[in-house]
Tab-separated table of C-alpha atoms in Angstrom:
chain	number	residue	atom	x	y	z
A	1	MET	CA	50.172	13.799	-29.867
A	2	ALA	CA	53.063	11.897	-31.444
A	3	ARG	CA	55.033	15.138	-31.917
A	4	ILE	CA	54.557	16.103	-28.256
A	5	ILE	CA	55.531	12.700	-26.864
A	6	GLY	CA	58.474	12.638	-29.247
A	7	CYS	CA	59.696	15.972	-27.840
A	8	ILE	CA	59.591	14.604	-24.306
A	9	VAL	CA	61.250	11.303	-25.148
A	10	SER	CA	63.950	12.923	-27.261
A	11	PHE	CA	64.779	15.581	-24.700
A	12	ILE	CA	64.924	13.318	-21.670
A	13	GLU	CA	66.564	10.273	-23.227
A	14	ASN	CA	69.298	12.271	-24.964
A	15	GLN	CA	70.385	14.225	-21.885
A	16	PRO	CA	72.215	11.871	-19.475
A	17	GLU	CA	75.750	12.990	-20.308
A	18	GLN	CA	74.836	16.672	-20.248
A	19	MET	CA	72.595	16.742	-17.195
A	20	PRO	CA	72.865	19.971	-15.167
A	21	MET	CA	74.100	19.988	-11.601
A	22	SER	CA	70.527	20.010	-10.283
A	23	ALA	CA	69.741	16.634	-11.861
A	24	PRO	CA	68.352	14.018	-9.473
A	25	SER	CA	70.660	11.452	-7.978
A	26	PRO	CA	70.181	7.758	-8.806
A	27	SER	CA	69.184	7.160	-5.188
A	28	SER	CA	66.146	9.483	-5.382
A	29	PRO	CA	62.727	7.774	-5.026
A	30	HIS	CA	61.526	6.728	-8.455
A	31	TYR	CA	58.608	9.139	-8.686
A	32	ARG	CA	60.754	12.096	-7.584
A	33	ARG	CA	63.456	11.221	-10.111
A	34	ILE	CA	60.874	11.029	-12.910
A	35	ALA	CA	59.178	14.253	-11.775
A	36	GLU	CA	62.491	16.130	-11.816
A	37	MET	CA	63.303	14.811	-15.289
A	38	LEU	CA	59.927	16.001	-16.570
A	39	ARG	CA	60.373	19.338	-14.807
A	40	LEU	CA	63.632	19.879	-16.682
A	41	THR	CA	61.801	19.229	-19.935
A	42	LEU	CA	59.119	21.792	-19.138
A	43	THR	CA	61.486	24.538	-18.038
A	44	SER	CA	63.737	23.974	-21.047
A	45	GLY	CA	61.112	25.375	-23.403
A	46	ALA	CA	60.827	22.121	-25.359
A	47	LEU	CA	57.063	22.218	-24.828
A	48	ARG	CA	54.549	25.053	-24.927
A	49	VAL	CA	51.616	25.975	-22.719
A	50	GLY	CA	48.607	23.984	-23.890
A	51	ASP	CA	50.595	20.992	-25.168
A	52	ARG	CA	49.479	17.561	-23.991
A	53	MET	CA	51.755	15.823	-21.496
A	54	ILE	CA	52.856	12.218	-21.872
A	55	SER	CA	50.240	9.836	-20.444
A	56	ALA	CA	50.851	8.049	-17.153
A	57	ARG	CA	50.680	4.665	-18.880
A	58	LYS	CA	53.306	5.519	-21.495
A	59	LEU	CA	55.461	7.206	-18.886
A	60	ALA	CA	55.342	4.039	-16.770
A	61	GLU	CA	56.293	1.904	-19.772
A	62	ARG	CA	59.191	4.133	-20.751
A	63	GLU	CA	60.635	4.472	-17.253
A	64	HIS	CA	59.988	0.808	-16.348
A	65	VAL	CA	57.998	1.707	-13.239
A	66	SER	CA	54.488	0.942	-11.999
A	67	LEU	CA	51.503	3.010	-13.116
A	68	PRO	CA	50.985	4.438	-9.566
A	69	THR	CA	54.630	5.611	-9.556
A	70	ALA	CA	54.175	7.372	-12.894
A	71	LEU	CA	50.936	8.951	-11.674
A	72	GLU	CA	52.666	10.191	-8.510
A	73	ALA	CA	55.347	11.873	-10.646
A	74	LEU	CA	52.725	13.649	-12.720
A	75	ARG	CA	50.849	14.688	-9.590
A	76	CYS	CA	54.033	16.280	-8.238
A	77	LEU	CA	54.121	18.541	-11.300
A	78	GLU	CA	50.400	19.205	-10.981
A	79	ALA	CA	50.857	20.286	-7.346
A	80	GLU	CA	53.477	22.804	-8.521
A	81	GLY	CA	51.081	24.221	-11.081
A	82	LEU	CA	53.211	23.096	-14.031
A	83	ILE	CA	50.606	20.788	-15.533
A	84	VAL	CA	46.846	20.432	-15.176
A	85	ALA	CA	44.562	17.416	-15.560
A	86	ARG	CA	41.674	17.759	-18.007
A	87	PRO	CA	38.677	15.395	-17.760
A	88	ARG	CA	39.120	12.389	-20.076
A	89	SER	CA	41.965	14.138	-21.879
A	90	GLY	CA	45.056	13.655	-19.720
A	91	TYR	CA	47.580	16.204	-18.461
A	92	PHE	CA	48.388	19.484	-20.231
A	93	ILE	CA	51.184	22.016	-19.827
A	94	CYS	CA	50.015	25.137	-17.985
A	95	GLN	CA	53.347	26.734	-16.993
A	96	THR	CA	56.675	26.897	-18.827
A	97	SER	CA	59.529	29.372	-18.871
A	98	ILE	CA	57.101	32.157	-19.863
A	99	THR	CA	54.781	31.415	-16.957
A	100	PRO	CA	56.758	30.596	-13.813
A	101	ARG	CA	54.960	30.233	-10.542
A	102	THR	CA	54.850	33.480	-8.626
A	103	GLU	CA	55.849	33.030	-5.009
A	104	PRO	CA	53.623	35.134	-2.778
A	105	SER	CA	55.012	37.356	-0.075
A	106	HIS	CA	54.514	35.854	3.374
A	107	SER	CA	54.390	39.180	5.175
A	108	VAL	CA	51.017	40.229	6.580
A	109	PRO	CA	50.338	43.973	6.850
A	110	GLY	CA	47.932	45.177	9.496
A	111	PRO	CA	44.158	45.411	9.027
A	112	VAL	CA	42.943	48.249	6.819
A	113	PRO	CA	39.586	49.833	6.016
A	114	VAL	CA	38.315	48.713	2.619
A	115	THR	CA	38.109	51.468	0.002
A	116	MET	CA	36.712	49.588	-2.955
A	117	SER	CA	33.459	51.327	-3.817
A	118	ALA	CA	34.943	54.321	-5.651
A	119	VAL	CA	37.085	52.069	-7.861
A	120	ALA	CA	34.183	49.688	-8.479
A	121	ARG	CA	31.757	52.491	-9.355
A	122	SER	CA	34.185	54.012	-11.827
A	123	LEU	CA	34.607	50.634	-13.519
A	124	PHE	CA	31.081	49.285	-13.497
A	125	SER	CA	29.339	52.525	-14.408
A	126	SER	CA	30.946	52.448	-17.833
A	127	ALA	CA	30.419	48.752	-18.478
A	128	GLU	CA	27.946	47.668	-21.126
A	129	ALA	CA	26.196	44.372	-21.695
A	130	ARG	CA	27.514	44.092	-25.236
A	131	LEU	CA	31.182	44.003	-24.257
A	132	ILE	CA	33.256	40.994	-25.263
A	133	PRO	CA	33.018	39.266	-21.862
A	134	LEU	CA	36.584	38.686	-20.682
A	135	GLY	CA	35.862	40.543	-17.442
A	136	ALA	CA	32.758	39.297	-15.603
A	137	ALA	CA	33.058	35.896	-13.923
A	138	LEU	CA	30.024	34.348	-15.599
A	139	PRO	CA	29.671	31.379	-17.942
A	140	ASP	CA	28.701	31.972	-21.541
A	141	PRO	CA	24.860	32.172	-21.676
A	142	ALA	CA	24.976	29.795	-24.645
A	143	TRP	CA	26.608	27.205	-22.364
A	144	LEU	CA	23.728	27.293	-19.866
A	145	PRO	CA	20.901	24.737	-20.264
A	146	GLY	CA	18.120	27.068	-21.370
A	147	ASP	CA	15.740	24.312	-22.477
A	148	MET	CA	16.228	22.421	-19.220
A	149	LEU	CA	15.577	25.533	-17.173
A	150	GLN	CA	12.416	26.316	-19.132
A	151	ARG	CA	11.060	22.771	-18.743
A	152	ALA	CA	11.676	22.802	-15.006
A	153	LEU	CA	10.070	26.205	-14.641
A	154	HIS	CA	6.964	25.178	-16.588
A	155	SER	CA	6.685	22.049	-14.454
A	156	ALA	CA	6.941	24.157	-11.284
A	157	VAL	CA	4.205	26.492	-12.535
A	158	ARG	CA	1.856	23.528	-13.047
A	159	ARG	CA	2.641	21.948	-9.681
A	160	LEU	CA	2.456	25.083	-7.551
A	161	ASP	CA	-0.482	26.669	-9.342
A	162	ALA	CA	-1.549	29.839	-7.482
A	163	HIS	CA	0.816	29.102	-4.585
A	164	GLY	CA	3.712	29.872	-6.922
A	165	GLN	CA	2.763	33.534	-6.857
A	166	SER	CA	3.170	33.790	-3.089
A	167	TYR	CA	6.331	34.016	-0.994
A	168	SER	CA	8.879	31.358	-0.131
A	169	LEU	CA	9.441	32.076	3.549
A	170	PRO	CA	12.773	31.481	5.293
A	171	PRO	CA	14.456	29.058	5.452
A	172	GLY	CA	13.140	28.281	1.934
A	173	ARG	CA	11.385	25.324	0.305
A	174	ARG	CA	12.165	22.080	2.075
A	175	ASP	CA	12.351	20.030	-1.112
A	176	LEU	CA	15.181	22.238	-2.398
A	177	ARG	CA	17.000	22.179	0.943
A	178	SER	CA	16.746	18.385	1.001
A	179	LYS	CA	18.238	18.086	-2.496
A	180	ILE	CA	21.128	20.414	-1.624
A	181	ALA	CA	21.860	18.532	1.602
A	182	ALA	CA	21.809	15.179	-0.220
A	183	ARG	CA	24.239	16.413	-2.883
A	184	SER	CA	26.523	17.923	-0.251
A	185	ALA	CA	26.615	14.646	1.667
A	186	GLN	CA	28.374	13.089	-1.335
A	187	TRP	CA	31.498	15.142	-0.566
A	188	GLY	CA	31.242	14.700	3.183
A	189	ALA	CA	29.071	17.566	4.405
A	190	ARG	CA	27.455	16.956	7.787
A	191	PHE	CA	24.387	19.149	7.495
A	192	GLY	CA	20.792	18.259	6.714
A	193	ALA	CA	17.848	20.113	5.229
A	194	ASP	CA	17.005	21.753	8.564
A	195	ASP	CA	20.518	23.222	8.772
A	196	LEU	CA	20.188	25.087	5.458
A	197	ILE	CA	18.756	28.487	4.627
A	198	ILE	CA	18.034	29.409	1.005
A	199	THR	CA	19.399	32.824	0.002
A	200	ALA	CA	19.356	35.164	-2.973
A	201	GLY	CA	22.715	33.931	-4.270
A	202	ALA	CA	26.035	33.413	-2.498
A	203	THR	CA	26.565	37.143	-1.975
A	204	GLN	CA	23.549	37.359	0.317
A	205	ALA	CA	24.754	34.234	2.111
A	206	LEU	CA	28.151	35.852	2.747
A	207	ARG	CA	26.488	39.049	3.957
A	208	LEU	CA	24.330	37.085	6.402
A	209	ALA	CA	27.391	35.214	7.669
A	210	LEU	CA	29.357	38.412	8.260
A	211	GLN	CA	26.408	40.054	10.011
A	212	ALA	CA	26.038	37.028	12.290
A	213	VAL	CA	29.625	37.019	13.573
A	214	CYS	CA	30.924	40.593	13.159
A	215	GLN	CA	30.239	44.085	14.401
A	216	PRO	CA	31.196	47.316	12.560
A	217	GLY	CA	34.900	47.967	13.078
A	218	ASP	CA	35.789	44.269	13.431
A	219	ILE	CA	38.665	42.698	11.509
A	220	VAL	CA	38.053	39.968	8.925
A	221	ALA	CA	40.949	37.936	7.534
A	222	ILE	CA	40.641	37.495	3.772
A	223	GLU	CA	42.712	36.131	0.898
A	224	GLN	CA	45.097	38.350	-1.050
A	225	PRO	CA	44.089	38.758	-3.832
A	226	ALA	CA	40.412	38.523	-2.902
A	227	TYR	CA	37.107	38.436	-4.769
A	228	PHE	CA	35.989	42.049	-5.139
A	229	GLY	CA	32.428	41.188	-4.061
A	230	THR	CA	33.856	40.194	-0.686
A	231	LEU	CA	35.678	43.507	-0.438
A	232	LEU	CA	32.535	45.466	-1.262
A	233	LEU	CA	30.660	43.593	1.467
A	234	LEU	CA	33.344	44.404	4.042
A	235	GLU	CA	33.257	48.061	3.108
A	236	ASP	CA	29.473	48.228	3.235
A	237	LEU	CA	29.388	46.573	6.673
A	238	GLY	CA	32.152	48.792	8.091
A	239	LEU	CA	34.628	45.933	8.556
A	240	LYS	CA	38.411	46.013	8.226
A	241	ALA	CA	40.302	43.650	5.943
A	242	LEU	CA	43.348	41.679	7.061
A	243	ALA	CA	44.940	40.407	3.836
A	244	ILE	CA	46.564	36.952	4.091
A	245	PRO	CA	49.008	35.842	1.359
A	246	THR	CA	47.438	33.281	-0.958
A	247	ASP	CA	49.425	30.885	-3.128
A	248	PRO	CA	48.406	30.141	-6.743
A	249	VAL	CA	48.605	26.397	-6.005
A	250	GLU	CA	48.168	25.915	-2.234
A	251	GLY	CA	45.570	28.623	-1.690
A	252	LEU	CA	45.369	30.487	1.620
A	253	LEU	CA	48.716	30.163	3.438
A	254	LEU	CA	48.209	28.864	6.953
A	255	GLU	CA	51.474	30.007	8.530
A	256	PRO	CA	50.858	33.732	7.831
A	257	LEU	CA	47.236	33.230	8.906
A	258	ALA	CA	48.340	31.774	12.244
A	259	ASP	CA	50.688	34.731	12.765
A	260	ALA	CA	47.885	37.173	11.895
A	261	ILE	CA	45.560	35.481	14.381
A	262	ARG	CA	48.136	35.886	17.158
A	263	CYS	CA	48.788	39.534	16.315
A	264	HIS	CA	45.368	40.849	15.298
A	265	ARG	CA	42.678	38.388	16.459
A	266	PRO	CA	40.181	38.724	13.551
A	267	ALA	CA	36.481	38.226	14.209
A	268	ALA	CA	36.236	35.841	11.239
A	269	VAL	CA	38.143	34.361	8.319
A	270	LEU	CA	36.416	34.586	4.924
A	271	ALA	CA	37.977	32.409	2.219
A	272	SER	CA	37.350	30.263	-0.864
A	273	PRO	CA	39.445	27.147	-0.158
A	274	THR	CA	38.104	25.443	-3.313
A	275	VAL	CA	38.718	27.399	-6.559
A	276	GLN	CA	39.729	30.765	-5.178
A	277	ASN	CA	38.676	33.861	-7.104
A	278	PRO	CA	40.737	35.264	-8.856
A	279	LEU	CA	43.662	32.800	-8.549
A	280	GLY	CA	41.759	29.570	-9.199
A	281	ALA	CA	43.746	27.875	-6.409
A	282	SER	CA	42.316	24.946	-4.427
A	283	MET	CA	43.760	23.998	-1.078
A	284	PRO	CA	44.841	20.345	-0.751
A	285	VAL	CA	42.451	18.353	1.413
A	286	ALA	CA	44.985	18.026	4.235
A	287	ARG	CA	45.444	21.797	4.311
A	288	LYS	CA	41.671	22.276	4.509
A	289	GLN	CA	41.626	20.040	7.553
A	290	GLU	CA	44.445	22.074	9.091
A	291	LEU	CA	42.577	25.312	8.401
A	292	VAL	CA	39.419	24.039	10.101
A	293	ALA	CA	41.405	22.788	13.101
A	294	LEU	CA	43.385	26.039	13.405
A	295	LEU	CA	40.247	28.184	13.488
A	296	GLU	CA	38.357	25.802	15.750
A	297	GLN	CA	41.191	25.977	18.279
A	298	ALA	CA	41.294	29.774	18.007
A	299	GLU	CA	37.476	29.968	18.249
A	300	ILE	CA	37.310	32.075	15.106
A	301	PRO	CA	34.550	31.232	12.603
A	302	LEU	CA	35.438	30.289	9.035
A	303	ILE	CA	33.095	31.699	6.399
A	304	GLU	CA	33.584	29.357	3.438
A	305	ASP	CA	32.654	30.660	-0.027
A	306	ASP	CA	32.264	27.517	-2.162
A	307	VAL	CA	30.506	28.963	-5.195
A	308	TYR	CA	32.865	27.262	-7.693
A	309	GLY	CA	33.051	23.892	-5.919
A	310	ASP	CA	30.925	21.980	-8.443
A	311	LEU	CA	33.432	22.774	-11.188
A	312	VAL	CA	36.193	20.674	-9.576
A	313	GLY	CA	37.035	17.161	-10.665
A	314	GLU	CA	35.868	14.806	-13.370
A	315	GLY	CA	33.681	12.725	-11.092
A	316	GLN	CA	33.346	13.118	-7.334
A	317	ARG	CA	34.249	16.620	-6.237
A	318	PRO	CA	36.717	17.029	-3.345
A	319	PRO	CA	35.406	17.883	0.116
A	320	ALA	CA	34.882	21.451	1.189
A	321	CYS	CA	36.161	22.611	4.573
A	322	LYS	CA	32.640	22.101	5.907
A	323	ALA	CA	33.210	18.332	5.659
A	324	PHE	CA	35.728	18.565	8.514
A	325	ASP	CA	33.617	20.801	10.758
A	326	GLN	CA	33.009	19.034	14.072
A	327	SER	CA	31.543	21.913	16.065
A	328	GLY	CA	29.567	24.127	13.678
A	329	ASN	CA	32.395	26.667	13.429
A	330	VAL	CA	32.349	26.683	9.591
A	331	ILE	CA	29.675	28.815	7.923
A	332	TYR	CA	29.242	27.313	4.468
A	333	CYS	CA	27.989	29.491	1.579
A	334	SER	CA	27.346	28.471	-2.015
A	335	SER	CA	25.064	28.953	-5.018
A	336	LEU	CA	24.302	27.839	-8.571
A	337	SER	CA	25.230	31.197	-10.093
A	338	LYS	CA	28.487	29.984	-11.695
A	339	THR	CA	27.124	26.740	-13.071
A	340	LEU	CA	23.394	26.792	-13.817
A	341	ALA	CA	21.390	30.035	-13.742
A	342	PRO	CA	23.008	33.276	-12.525
A	343	GLY	CA	19.749	35.199	-12.849
A	344	TRP	CA	17.753	32.810	-10.686
A	345	ARG	CA	19.783	33.863	-7.612
A	346	ILE	CA	19.588	30.474	-5.878
A	347	GLY	CA	22.081	30.300	-3.040
A	348	TRP	CA	22.277	28.747	0.415
A	349	ILE	CA	24.023	28.915	3.749
A	350	ALA	CA	24.729	26.183	6.312
A	351	ALA	CA	25.584	28.326	9.307
A	352	GLY	CA	26.392	25.671	11.902
A	353	ARG	CA	26.285	27.054	15.427
A	354	TYR	CA	25.248	30.455	14.010
A	355	HIS	CA	22.065	29.129	12.372
A	356	VAL	CA	19.647	30.988	14.634
A	357	GLN	CA	21.424	34.343	14.201
A	358	VAL	CA	21.548	33.936	10.424
A	359	LEU	CA	17.887	32.932	10.198
A	360	GLN	CA	16.850	35.936	12.297
A	361	THR	CA	18.906	38.273	10.118
A	362	ARG	CA	17.451	36.693	6.963
A	363	MET	CA	13.910	37.263	8.220
A	364	ALA	CA	14.638	40.835	9.264
A	365	GLY	CA	16.061	41.779	5.855
A	366	GLU	CA	15.243	40.610	2.348
A	367	TRP	CA	13.398	37.645	3.737
A	368	ALA	CA	11.139	36.373	0.957
A	369	GLY	CA	12.309	33.962	-1.730
A	370	ALA	CA	10.816	32.971	-5.088
A	371	PRO	CA	8.896	29.663	-4.798
A	372	MET	CA	8.745	29.019	-8.563
A	373	LEU	CA	12.510	29.236	-8.957
A	374	GLU	CA	13.192	27.207	-5.832
A	375	ALA	CA	10.785	24.462	-6.956
A	376	ALA	CA	12.254	24.400	-10.467
A	377	THR	CA	15.789	24.154	-9.081
A	378	SER	CA	14.768	21.293	-6.828
A	379	GLU	CA	13.397	19.420	-9.830
A	380	ILE	CA	16.621	19.928	-11.815
A	381	LEU	CA	18.773	18.642	-8.958
A	382	ALA	CA	16.517	15.614	-8.500
A	383	SER	CA	16.398	14.625	-12.174
A	384	GLY	CA	20.135	14.174	-12.800
A	385	ASP	CA	20.014	16.875	-15.491
A	386	TYR	CA	22.307	19.107	-13.447
A	387	ASP	CA	25.103	16.528	-13.319
A	388	ARG	CA	24.876	15.902	-17.060
A	389	HIS	CA	25.054	19.644	-17.646
A	390	LEU	CA	28.090	19.937	-15.341
A	391	ARG	CA	30.015	17.354	-17.345
A	392	ARG	CA	29.412	19.273	-20.580
A	393	LEU	CA	30.182	22.599	-18.937
A	394	LYS	CA	33.528	21.441	-17.530
A	395	ARG	CA	34.615	20.122	-20.920
A	396	ARG	CA	33.778	23.447	-22.535
A	397	ILE	CA	35.590	25.385	-19.812
A	398	ALA	CA	38.725	23.272	-20.307
A	399	GLU	CA	38.662	24.044	-24.042
A	400	GLY	CA	38.111	27.745	-23.368
A	401	ILE	CA	41.024	27.927	-20.924
A	402	ASP	CA	43.377	26.158	-23.315
A	403	ALA	CA	42.461	28.524	-26.160
A	404	VAL	CA	42.808	31.732	-24.117
A	405	VAL	CA	46.075	30.652	-22.458
A	406	ALA	CA	47.607	29.850	-25.846
A	407	ARG	CA	46.570	33.252	-27.195
A	408	VAL	CA	47.909	35.070	-24.099
A	409	GLU	CA	51.217	33.263	-24.461
A	410	ALA	CA	51.446	34.240	-28.120
A	411	SER	CA	50.345	37.877	-27.903
A	412	PHE	CA	51.154	39.379	-24.474
A	413	PRO	CA	54.495	41.117	-23.844
A	414	PRO	CA	57.594	39.375	-22.434
A	415	GLY	CA	57.527	39.154	-18.653
A	416	THR	CA	53.830	38.256	-18.547
A	417	ARG	CA	52.984	35.478	-16.108
A	418	VAL	CA	49.672	33.629	-16.116
A	419	ASN	CA	48.309	31.378	-13.414
A	420	VAL	CA	46.335	28.585	-15.088
A	421	PRO	CA	43.670	27.240	-12.717
A	422	THR	CA	43.222	23.547	-12.038
A	423	ALA	CA	39.459	24.182	-11.838
A	424	GLY	CA	37.062	27.035	-12.463
A	425	PHE	CA	37.379	29.370	-15.413
A	426	LEU	CA	39.397	32.408	-14.319
A	427	LEU	CA	42.934	33.352	-15.377
A	428	TRP	CA	45.034	35.603	-13.153
A	429	VAL	CA	47.531	37.413	-15.351
A	430	GLU	CA	50.548	39.314	-14.046
A	431	LEU	CA	51.707	41.959	-16.522
A	432	PRO	CA	55.115	43.643	-16.582
A	433	GLU	CA	55.199	46.039	-13.620
A	434	GLN	CA	55.168	49.222	-15.692
A	435	ILE	CA	51.750	48.424	-17.203
A	436	ASN	CA	48.793	49.977	-15.376
A	437	ALA	CA	45.876	47.546	-15.364
A	438	LEU	CA	43.343	50.346	-14.847
A	439	GLU	CA	44.532	51.973	-18.058
A	440	VAL	CA	44.306	48.612	-19.822
A	441	HIS	CA	40.729	48.328	-18.564
A	442	ARG	CA	39.743	51.827	-19.709
A	443	ARG	CA	41.261	51.452	-23.150
A	444	ALA	CA	39.817	47.967	-23.561
A	445	LEU	CA	36.355	49.360	-22.819
A	446	ALA	CA	36.816	51.812	-25.697
A	447	MET	CA	37.487	48.793	-27.932
A	448	GLY	CA	34.365	47.021	-26.676
A	449	ILE	CA	36.224	44.520	-24.493
A	450	GLY	CA	35.680	43.895	-20.796
A	451	VAL	CA	38.529	42.884	-18.471
A	452	SER	CA	38.831	42.979	-14.688
A	453	PRO	CA	41.844	44.992	-13.426
A	454	GLY	CA	43.878	43.910	-10.409
A	455	PRO	CA	42.994	46.847	-8.115
A	456	LEU	CA	39.478	45.389	-7.832
A	457	PHE	CA	40.920	42.432	-5.929
A	458	SER	CA	42.818	44.196	-3.145
A	459	PRO	CA	41.396	46.160	-0.167
A	460	GLY	CA	43.607	49.162	-0.875
A	461	ALA	CA	43.304	48.980	-4.697
A	462	GLU	CA	46.852	47.629	-5.086
A	463	LEU	CA	47.822	44.900	-7.595
A	464	THR	CA	48.043	47.562	-10.274
A	465	HIS	CA	49.689	45.365	-12.938
A	466	PHE	CA	47.346	42.362	-12.810
A	467	LEU	CA	44.310	41.360	-14.863
A	468	ARG	CA	41.650	38.706	-14.405
A	469	LEU	CA	40.298	37.089	-17.581
A	470	ASN	CA	37.143	35.005	-17.856
A	471	CYS	CA	37.599	31.842	-19.971
A	472	ALA	CA	34.044	30.487	-19.695
A	473	ASN	CA	33.156	31.651	-23.192
A	474	GLU	CA	33.069	29.975	-26.567
A	475	PRO	CA	36.589	30.568	-27.991
A	476	THR	CA	35.307	32.157	-31.176
A	477	PRO	CA	37.613	34.093	-33.520
A	478	ARG	CA	36.028	37.295	-32.165
A	479	LEU	CA	36.862	36.397	-28.562
A	480	LEU	CA	40.414	35.249	-29.321
A	481	ASN	CA	40.986	38.360	-31.412
A	482	ALA	CA	39.941	40.390	-28.349
A	483	VAL	CA	42.643	38.608	-26.318
A	484	GLU	CA	45.158	39.533	-29.006
A	485	GLN	CA	43.977	43.157	-28.891
A	486	ILE	CA	44.566	43.261	-25.128
A	487	GLY	CA	48.017	41.798	-25.723
A	488	ALA	CA	48.787	44.430	-28.349
A	489	LEU	CA	47.584	47.145	-25.981
A	490	CYS	CA	49.880	45.815	-23.246
A	491	HIS	CA	52.790	45.795	-25.710
A	492	GLU	CA	52.042	49.433	-26.531
A	493	LEU	CA	51.877	50.504	-22.885
A	494	ALA	CA	55.082	48.651	-22.023
A	495	ALA	CA	56.928	50.233	-24.953
A	496	ARG	CA	55.624	53.697	-24.049
A	497	ASP	CA	56.763	53.434	-20.466
A	498	ASN	CA	60.137	52.014	-21.463
A	499	PHE	CA	60.613	54.958	-23.814
A	500	THR	CA	59.664	57.588	-21.231
A	501	ASN	CA	61.944	55.994	-18.644
């Protein structure tokens, strides 16, 4: 810590006579002046990704400003994606000269049919459970509370007795719906138990939402890049994708979305405003409010995928878009698959004004739930065990991200850019343009390593030089060595293409 703070102090305090032309003027507001000074330090290369930033208290003491002013300066850098706050640990460097923020294109191409299934089949058919898991977006099984889950399940078996072997009919067990509604109220949700329908995970919730508001051939506005599960759903339902540029820090960009609405009039917008997959971006609260208002005015439903929402923040999580829904126009979908028990398939949907349509579709399709699992989940949410588990899980994720980012920085070829998320556990890595991510994926499979290539996250299988890496794994020597192997493979492919060109 002393070495890191010393680097910052030495660099900033020894620069006044050699400050570049872009240095802040003495008349700048204090927090902006301090933020620009710190930004110069970061971009100079004096610090590395993963290093701890100076604390707000020490920054305030050194600059002779108030603690709120110092915090505002650090938050400016956090908003730019240069640093990230870790629970109870302070701020850490997540972008330097090797990892500049990538500005997304603001142009919006027209809607296109989704052609994902062939790419997905070719990738998933060769995947094996024993791969080093840098690809699938799942937490390490060892990080999940197995003993807690078993205790809750045994308790549910005793309480339900023979009734546990029956069906849980839509909308699902009321005790579970009540617990979910109560938790959601803490971040501002305005739905109750009667507004919720339990689903088999968030994917089924998203399918039900799309079926309620779309017809085959309709256009759905999505993020670019987008979660490949969303793309597979659109393809299966015969819907067209309208890709909206998405920023690594701000999330879905509202100006291009407004233009797309005027030009193409989508039937729905499907987005993850909190911890977007694969970017990890979370929209600022004010932008979420703007998104809800924009779509309410346009009378276009927002399908909100909030499956990673519980991984945000040290204490109280920020509000989802659903918190600002005044008319039932936001269809809220979530689950416990990324935090508690992927195999239990406990998800839910708060469909607002579309509740009746969603409930009818749920009953007409895969309508029966599992009462044992629903009862056990209700018990876990009621006991406080889930919140204790979340605190441990978020600490482990932060450690995993720091370890993987440091290894990527050290072993991937020059020109690599990595977007470090402020929440969640996914890294979006941009490789040098000549490297084909599908070839990286195929060759990594041969080495026993799973990665997710960029073409999975685009409706037309573009994004050919991007990878998504899962950091929700214990950073063992075996895992970190796998990251190094991927880096070495990328070096080899870059050198080969440079030679042939």
